[in-house]
Tab-separated table of C-alpha atoms and ligand atoms in Angstrom:
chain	number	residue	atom	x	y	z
S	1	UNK	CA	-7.426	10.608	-30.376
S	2	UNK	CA	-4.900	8.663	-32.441
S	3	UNK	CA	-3.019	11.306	-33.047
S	4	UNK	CA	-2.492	12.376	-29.461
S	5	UNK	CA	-2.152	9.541	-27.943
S	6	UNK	CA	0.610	8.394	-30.457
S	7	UNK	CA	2.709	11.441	-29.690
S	8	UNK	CA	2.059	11.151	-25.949
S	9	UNK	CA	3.313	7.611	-26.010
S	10	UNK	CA	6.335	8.641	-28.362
S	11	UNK	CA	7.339	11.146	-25.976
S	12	UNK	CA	7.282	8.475	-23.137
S	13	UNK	CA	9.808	6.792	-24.807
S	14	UNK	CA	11.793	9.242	-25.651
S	15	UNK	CA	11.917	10.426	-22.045
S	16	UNK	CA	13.373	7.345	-21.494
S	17	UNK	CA	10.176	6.175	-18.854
S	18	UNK	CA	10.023	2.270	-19.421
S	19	UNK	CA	7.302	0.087	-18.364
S	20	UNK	CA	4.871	-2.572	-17.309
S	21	UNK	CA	3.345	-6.263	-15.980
S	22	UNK	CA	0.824	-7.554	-13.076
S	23	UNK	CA	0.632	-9.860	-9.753
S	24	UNK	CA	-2.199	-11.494	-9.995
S	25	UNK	CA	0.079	-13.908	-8.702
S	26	UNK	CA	-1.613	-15.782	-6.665
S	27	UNK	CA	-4.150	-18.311	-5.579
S	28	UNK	CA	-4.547	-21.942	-6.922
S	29	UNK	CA	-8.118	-24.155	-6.502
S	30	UNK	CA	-8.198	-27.809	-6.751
S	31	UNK	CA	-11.406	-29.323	-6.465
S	32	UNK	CA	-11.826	-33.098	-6.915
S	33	UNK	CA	-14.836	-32.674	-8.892
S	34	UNK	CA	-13.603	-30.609	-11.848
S	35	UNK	CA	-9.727	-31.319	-10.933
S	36	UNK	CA	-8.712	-32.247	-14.275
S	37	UNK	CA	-10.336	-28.580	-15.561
S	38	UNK	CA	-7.994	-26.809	-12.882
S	39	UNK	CA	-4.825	-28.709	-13.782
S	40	UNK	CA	-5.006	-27.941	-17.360
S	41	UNK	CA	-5.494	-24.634	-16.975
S	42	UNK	CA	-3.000	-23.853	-14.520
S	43	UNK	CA	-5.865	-22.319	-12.503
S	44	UNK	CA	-5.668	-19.261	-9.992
S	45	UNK	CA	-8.161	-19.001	-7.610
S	46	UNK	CA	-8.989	-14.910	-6.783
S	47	UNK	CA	-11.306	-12.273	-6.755
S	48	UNK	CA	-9.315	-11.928	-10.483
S	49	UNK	CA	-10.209	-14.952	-11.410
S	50	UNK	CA	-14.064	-13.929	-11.460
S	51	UNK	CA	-13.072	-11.468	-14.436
S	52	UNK	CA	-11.539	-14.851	-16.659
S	53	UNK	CA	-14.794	-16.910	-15.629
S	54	UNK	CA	-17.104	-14.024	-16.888
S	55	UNK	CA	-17.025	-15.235	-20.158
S	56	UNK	CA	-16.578	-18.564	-20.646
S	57	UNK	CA	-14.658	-18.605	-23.949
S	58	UNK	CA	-11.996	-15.945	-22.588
S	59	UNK	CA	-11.525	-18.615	-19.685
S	60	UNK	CA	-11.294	-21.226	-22.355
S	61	UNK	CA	-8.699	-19.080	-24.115
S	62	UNK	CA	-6.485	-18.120	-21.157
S	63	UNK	CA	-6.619	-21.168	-19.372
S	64	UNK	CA	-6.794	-24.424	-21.120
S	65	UNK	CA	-5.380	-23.162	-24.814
S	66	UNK	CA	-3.200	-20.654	-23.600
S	67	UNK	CA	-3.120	-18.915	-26.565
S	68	UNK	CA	-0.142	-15.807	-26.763
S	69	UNK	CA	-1.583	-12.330	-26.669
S	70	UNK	CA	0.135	-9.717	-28.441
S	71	UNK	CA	1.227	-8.094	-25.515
S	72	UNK	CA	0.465	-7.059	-21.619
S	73	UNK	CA	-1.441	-4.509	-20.501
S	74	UNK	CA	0.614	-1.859	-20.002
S	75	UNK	CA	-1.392	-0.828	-16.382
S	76	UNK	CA	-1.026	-4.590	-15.343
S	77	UNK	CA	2.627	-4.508	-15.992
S	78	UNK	CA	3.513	-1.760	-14.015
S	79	UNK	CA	1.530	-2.765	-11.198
S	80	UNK	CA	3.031	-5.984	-10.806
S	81	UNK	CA	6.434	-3.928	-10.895
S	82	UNK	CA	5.051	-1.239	-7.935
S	83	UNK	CA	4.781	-4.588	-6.257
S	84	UNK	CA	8.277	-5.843	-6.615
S	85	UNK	CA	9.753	-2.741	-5.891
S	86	UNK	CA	7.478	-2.386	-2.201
S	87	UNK	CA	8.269	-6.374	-1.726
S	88	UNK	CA	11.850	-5.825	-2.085
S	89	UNK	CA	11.675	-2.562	-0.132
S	90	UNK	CA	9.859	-3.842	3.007
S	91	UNK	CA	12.504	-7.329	2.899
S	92	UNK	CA	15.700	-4.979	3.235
S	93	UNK	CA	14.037	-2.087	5.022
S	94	UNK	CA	15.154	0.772	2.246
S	95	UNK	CA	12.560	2.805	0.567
S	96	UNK	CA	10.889	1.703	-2.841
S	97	UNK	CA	13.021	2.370	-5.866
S	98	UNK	CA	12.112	5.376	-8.077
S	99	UNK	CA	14.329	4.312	-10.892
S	100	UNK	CA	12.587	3.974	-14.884
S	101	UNK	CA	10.783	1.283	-15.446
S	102	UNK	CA	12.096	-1.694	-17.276
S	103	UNK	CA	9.273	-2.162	-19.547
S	104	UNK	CA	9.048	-5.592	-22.142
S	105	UNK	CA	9.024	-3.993	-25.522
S	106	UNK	CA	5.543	-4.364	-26.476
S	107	UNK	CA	2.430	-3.014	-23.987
S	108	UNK	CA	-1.177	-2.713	-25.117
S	109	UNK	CA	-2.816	0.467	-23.983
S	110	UNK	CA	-6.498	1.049	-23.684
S	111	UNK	CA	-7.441	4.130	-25.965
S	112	UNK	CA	-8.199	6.352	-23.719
S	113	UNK	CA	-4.558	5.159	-21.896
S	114	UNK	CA	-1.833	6.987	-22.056
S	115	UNK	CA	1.272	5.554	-21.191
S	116	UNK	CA	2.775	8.761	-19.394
S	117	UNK	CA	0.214	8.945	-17.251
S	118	UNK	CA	0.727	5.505	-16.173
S	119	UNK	CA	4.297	5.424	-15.594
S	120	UNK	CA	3.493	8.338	-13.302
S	121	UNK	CA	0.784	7.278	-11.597
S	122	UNK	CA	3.285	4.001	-11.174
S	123	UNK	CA	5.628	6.656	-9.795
S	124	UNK	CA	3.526	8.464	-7.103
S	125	UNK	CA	2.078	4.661	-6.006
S	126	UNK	CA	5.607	4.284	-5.196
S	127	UNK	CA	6.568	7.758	-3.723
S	128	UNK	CA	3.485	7.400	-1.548
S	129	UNK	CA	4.459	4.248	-0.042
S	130	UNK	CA	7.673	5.516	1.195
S	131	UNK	CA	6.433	9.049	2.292
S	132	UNK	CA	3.437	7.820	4.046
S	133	UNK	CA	3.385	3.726	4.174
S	134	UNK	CA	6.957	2.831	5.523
S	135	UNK	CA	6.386	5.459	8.930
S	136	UNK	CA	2.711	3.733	9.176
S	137	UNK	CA	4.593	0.147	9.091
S	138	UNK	CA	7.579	1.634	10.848
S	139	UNK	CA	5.053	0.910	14.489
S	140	UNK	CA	4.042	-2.076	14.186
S	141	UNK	CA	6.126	-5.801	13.522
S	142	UNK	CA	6.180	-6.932	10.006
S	143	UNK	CA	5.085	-10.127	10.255
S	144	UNK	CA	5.233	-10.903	6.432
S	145	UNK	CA	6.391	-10.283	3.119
S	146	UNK	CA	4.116	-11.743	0.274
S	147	UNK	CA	3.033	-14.505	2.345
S	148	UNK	CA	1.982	-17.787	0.746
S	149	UNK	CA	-1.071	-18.998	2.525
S	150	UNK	CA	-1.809	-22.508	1.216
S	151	UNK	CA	-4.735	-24.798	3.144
S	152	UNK	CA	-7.541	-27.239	2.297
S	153	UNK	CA	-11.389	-26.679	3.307
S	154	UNK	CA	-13.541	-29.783	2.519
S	155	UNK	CA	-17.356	-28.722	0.967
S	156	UNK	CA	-19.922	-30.442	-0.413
S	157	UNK	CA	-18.334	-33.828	-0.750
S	158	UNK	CA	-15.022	-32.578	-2.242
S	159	UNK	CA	-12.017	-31.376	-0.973
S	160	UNK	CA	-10.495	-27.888	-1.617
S	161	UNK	CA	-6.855	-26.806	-2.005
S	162	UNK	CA	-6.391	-23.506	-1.851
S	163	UNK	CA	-3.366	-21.187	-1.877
S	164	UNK	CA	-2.940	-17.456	-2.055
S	165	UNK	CA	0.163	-14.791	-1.673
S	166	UNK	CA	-0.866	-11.809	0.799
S	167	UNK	CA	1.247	-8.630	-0.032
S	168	UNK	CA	1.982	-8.022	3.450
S	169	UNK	CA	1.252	-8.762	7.037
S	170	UNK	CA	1.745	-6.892	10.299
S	171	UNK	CA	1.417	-7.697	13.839
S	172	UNK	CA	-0.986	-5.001	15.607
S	173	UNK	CA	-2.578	-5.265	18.890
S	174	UNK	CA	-5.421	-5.982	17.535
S	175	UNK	CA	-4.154	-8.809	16.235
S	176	UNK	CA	-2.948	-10.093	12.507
S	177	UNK	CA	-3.730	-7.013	9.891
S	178	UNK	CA	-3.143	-7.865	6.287
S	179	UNK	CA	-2.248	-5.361	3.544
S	180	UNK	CA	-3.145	-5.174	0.087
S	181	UNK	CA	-1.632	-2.690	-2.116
S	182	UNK	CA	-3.504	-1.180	-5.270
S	183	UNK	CA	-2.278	0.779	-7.557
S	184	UNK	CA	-6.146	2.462	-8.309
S	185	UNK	CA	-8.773	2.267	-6.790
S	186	UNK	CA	-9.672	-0.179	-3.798
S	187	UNK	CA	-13.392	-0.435	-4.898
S	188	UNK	CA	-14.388	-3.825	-5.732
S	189	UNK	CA	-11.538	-5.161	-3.201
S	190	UNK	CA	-14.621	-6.537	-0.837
S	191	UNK	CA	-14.496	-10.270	-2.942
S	192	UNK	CA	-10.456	-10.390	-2.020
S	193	UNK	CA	-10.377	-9.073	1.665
S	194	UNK	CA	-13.242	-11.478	2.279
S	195	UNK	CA	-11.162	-14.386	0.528
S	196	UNK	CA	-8.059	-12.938	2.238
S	197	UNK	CA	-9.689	-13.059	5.700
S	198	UNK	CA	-10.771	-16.790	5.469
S	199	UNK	CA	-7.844	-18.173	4.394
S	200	UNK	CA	-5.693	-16.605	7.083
S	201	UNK	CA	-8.423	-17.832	9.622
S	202	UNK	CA	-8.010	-21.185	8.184
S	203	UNK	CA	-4.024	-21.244	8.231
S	204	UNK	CA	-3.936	-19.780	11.746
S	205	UNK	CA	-7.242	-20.456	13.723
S	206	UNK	CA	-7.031	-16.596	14.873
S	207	UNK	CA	-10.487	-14.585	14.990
S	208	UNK	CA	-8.388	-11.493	15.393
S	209	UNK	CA	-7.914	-10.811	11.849
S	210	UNK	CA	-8.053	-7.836	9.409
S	211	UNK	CA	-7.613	-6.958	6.079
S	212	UNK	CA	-7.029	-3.849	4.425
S	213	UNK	CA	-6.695	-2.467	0.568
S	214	UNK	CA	-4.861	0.358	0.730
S	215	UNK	CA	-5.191	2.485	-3.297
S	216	UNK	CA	-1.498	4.297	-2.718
S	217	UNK	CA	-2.599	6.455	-5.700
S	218	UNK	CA	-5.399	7.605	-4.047
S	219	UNK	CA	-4.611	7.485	-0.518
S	220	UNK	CA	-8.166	5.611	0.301
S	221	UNK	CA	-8.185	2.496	1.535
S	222	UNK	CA	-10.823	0.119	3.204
S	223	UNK	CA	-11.185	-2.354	5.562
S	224	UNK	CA	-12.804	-5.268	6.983
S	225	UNK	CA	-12.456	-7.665	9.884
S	226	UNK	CA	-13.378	-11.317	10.298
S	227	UNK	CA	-16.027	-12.738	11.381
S	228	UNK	CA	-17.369	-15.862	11.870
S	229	UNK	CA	-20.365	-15.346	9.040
S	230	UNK	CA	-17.421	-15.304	6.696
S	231	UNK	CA	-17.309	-18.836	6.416
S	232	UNK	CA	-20.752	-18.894	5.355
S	233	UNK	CA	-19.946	-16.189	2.522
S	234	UNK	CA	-16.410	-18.509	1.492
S	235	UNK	CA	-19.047	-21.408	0.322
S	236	UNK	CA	-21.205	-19.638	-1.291
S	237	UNK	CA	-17.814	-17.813	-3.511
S	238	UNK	CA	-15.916	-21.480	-3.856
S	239	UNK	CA	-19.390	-22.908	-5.202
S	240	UNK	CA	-20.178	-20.639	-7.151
S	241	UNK	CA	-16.501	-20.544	-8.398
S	242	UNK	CA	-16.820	-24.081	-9.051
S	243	UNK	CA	-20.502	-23.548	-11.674
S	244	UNK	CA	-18.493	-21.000	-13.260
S	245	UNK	CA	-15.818	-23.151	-14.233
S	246	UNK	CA	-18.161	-26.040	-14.945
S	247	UNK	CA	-19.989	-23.579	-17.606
S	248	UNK	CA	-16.601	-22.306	-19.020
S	249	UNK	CA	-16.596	-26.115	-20.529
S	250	UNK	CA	-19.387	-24.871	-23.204
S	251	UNK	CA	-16.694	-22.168	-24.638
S	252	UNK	CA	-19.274	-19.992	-25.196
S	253	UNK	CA	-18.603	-15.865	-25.446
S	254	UNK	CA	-20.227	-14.012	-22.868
S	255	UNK	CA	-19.650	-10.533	-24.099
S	256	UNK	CA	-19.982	-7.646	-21.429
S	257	UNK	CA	-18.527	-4.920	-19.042
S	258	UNK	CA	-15.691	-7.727	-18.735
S	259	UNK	CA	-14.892	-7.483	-22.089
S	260	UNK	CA	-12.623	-4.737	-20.877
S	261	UNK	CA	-9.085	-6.011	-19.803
S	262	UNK	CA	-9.579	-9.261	-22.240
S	263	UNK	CA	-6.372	-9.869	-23.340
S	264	UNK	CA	-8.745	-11.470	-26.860
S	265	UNK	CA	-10.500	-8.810	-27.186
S	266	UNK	CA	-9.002	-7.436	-30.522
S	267	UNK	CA	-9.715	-10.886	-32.172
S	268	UNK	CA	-13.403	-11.260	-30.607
S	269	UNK	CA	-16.209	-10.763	-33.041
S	270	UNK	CA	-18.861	-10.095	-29.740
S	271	UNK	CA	-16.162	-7.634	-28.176
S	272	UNK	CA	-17.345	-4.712	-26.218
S	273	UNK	CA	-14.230	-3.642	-25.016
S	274	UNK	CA	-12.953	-0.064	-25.714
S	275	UNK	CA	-10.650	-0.045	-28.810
S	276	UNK	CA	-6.784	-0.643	-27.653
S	277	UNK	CA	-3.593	-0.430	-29.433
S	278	UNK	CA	-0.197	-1.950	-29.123
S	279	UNK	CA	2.408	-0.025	-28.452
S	280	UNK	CA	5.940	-0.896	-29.491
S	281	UNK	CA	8.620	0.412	-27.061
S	282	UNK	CA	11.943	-0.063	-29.669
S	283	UNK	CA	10.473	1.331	-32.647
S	284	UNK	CA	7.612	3.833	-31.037
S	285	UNK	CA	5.216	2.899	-33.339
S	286	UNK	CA	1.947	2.547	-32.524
S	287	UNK	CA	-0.652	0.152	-34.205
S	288	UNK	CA	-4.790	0.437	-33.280
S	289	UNK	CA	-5.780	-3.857	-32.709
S	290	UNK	CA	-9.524	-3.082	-32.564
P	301	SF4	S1	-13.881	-10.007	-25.753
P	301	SF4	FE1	-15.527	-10.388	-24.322
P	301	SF4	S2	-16.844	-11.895	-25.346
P	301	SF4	FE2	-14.883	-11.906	-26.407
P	301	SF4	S3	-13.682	-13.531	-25.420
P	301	SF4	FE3	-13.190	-11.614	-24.379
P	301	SF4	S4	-14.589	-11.491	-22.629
P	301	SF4	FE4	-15.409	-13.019	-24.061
């Protein structure tokens, strides 16, 4: 495995495909009640979010110490640059760039990764958005382009800020659809359409709302609309957001399925992530972290 993957990174470089870094952009939570919590750590409130809170001592790492990693994720980096390139693409109405990556020099890659195979997949994402997205968009009026939606929703006693950045929005006669790009899969995109919805209902007061994840490496997408019940289902999320981030205080590991895209992984005793490696993009040389 070592072996292969080393010379299937090497040739990467040496065809010259450059890489990675990712969006989760987004969404920031301040809650009166644990306040000082969110300002230290910078906090993002999104369906990502959930993967930091799994375990309370990644959150603790991440958030409040932010302590360096050795590098980004190599699948992370290039889909936040698949969503530059569509940003910029839908602002000044050209297609999508296909030109190399410009990768930072160092990318971790999960073992069974392969950087090639990224870059491509990084690739189609993009070719698929101008072959098949654009003449979709093309009929209806862009309404937005990585729309900030920022609004407050008072619960239980304490006041909420939240914010979030919506990849893109377009008028339909249905009313307000909003798009969300992945680069894999859109499973496990229910948590961020639902959050998605809300917050647009909140911002504009319009019940004719949708929201869509659209996988343009797949070509699947799904969808959901609002509905009033969502509100309901919002609580519940921001409360139980909120006894997350109360438990993160105990800096405990919480070692699990999450354990995957920990950027700490390598240097956690309780790990049960997959073993990764760091890849250096200058030198090609490959080193296994654990
Ligand atoms: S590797 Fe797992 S247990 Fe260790 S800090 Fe990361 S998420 Fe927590």
């Amino acid at each position: 495995m070592q072996s292969k993957n080393h010379n299937a990174n090497l040739k990467a470089v040496a065809c010259g495909l450059l890489f990675l870094g990712i969006r989760f952009r987004y969404k920031r939570l301040l809650l009166s009640g644990v306040t000082s919590i969110l300002e230290t750590g910078g906090m993002n409130l999104s369906p990502s979010l959930s993967y930091v809170l799994a375990c309370p001592k990644r959150y603790h790492l991440e958030k409040v110490q932010k302590q360096k990693t050795p590098a980004p994720f190599a699948s992370a980096t290039l889909g936040n640059l698949v969503h530059k390139r569509i940003a910029y693409s839908l602002r000044t109405g050209n297609k999508a760039s296909l030109d190399p990556f410009d990768l930072p020099r160092r990318l971790l890659l999960q073992e069974y990764e392969d950087l090639s195979d990224l870059c491509q997949r990084a690739e189609d994402s993009l070719s698929y958005f101008n072959d098949k997205v654009l003449s979709y968009l093309a009929q209806f009026k862009l309404h937005s382009v990585e729309y900030r939606l920022t609004t407050s929703l008072k619960l239980d006693q304490d006041t909420y800020n939240l914010s979030g950045v919506i990849d893109c929005m377009i008028q339909t006669p249905k009313g307000l659809h909003i798009l969300d790009w992945k680069t894999s899969s859109v499973k496990s995109s229910d948590a961020q359409l639902k959050f998605y919805l809300v917050l647009a209902y909140l911002e504009w007061r319009e019940r004719e709302l949708s929201a869509e994840a659209v996988s343009l490496s797949t070509g699947e997408s799904q969808m959901l609309t609002f509905s009033p019940e969502l509100k309901d289902w919002f609580k519940d999320y921001l409360r139980d957001m909120v006894s997350a981030l109360a438990e993160c205080e105990r800096k405990m590991p919480k070692p699990g399925s999450h354990c995957k895209y920990c950027p700490f992984a390598h240097a956690c005793e309780l790990s049960e992530a997959p073993e990764r490696v760091l890849l250096d993009m200058w030198t090609g040389e490959v080193s296994y972290l654990g």
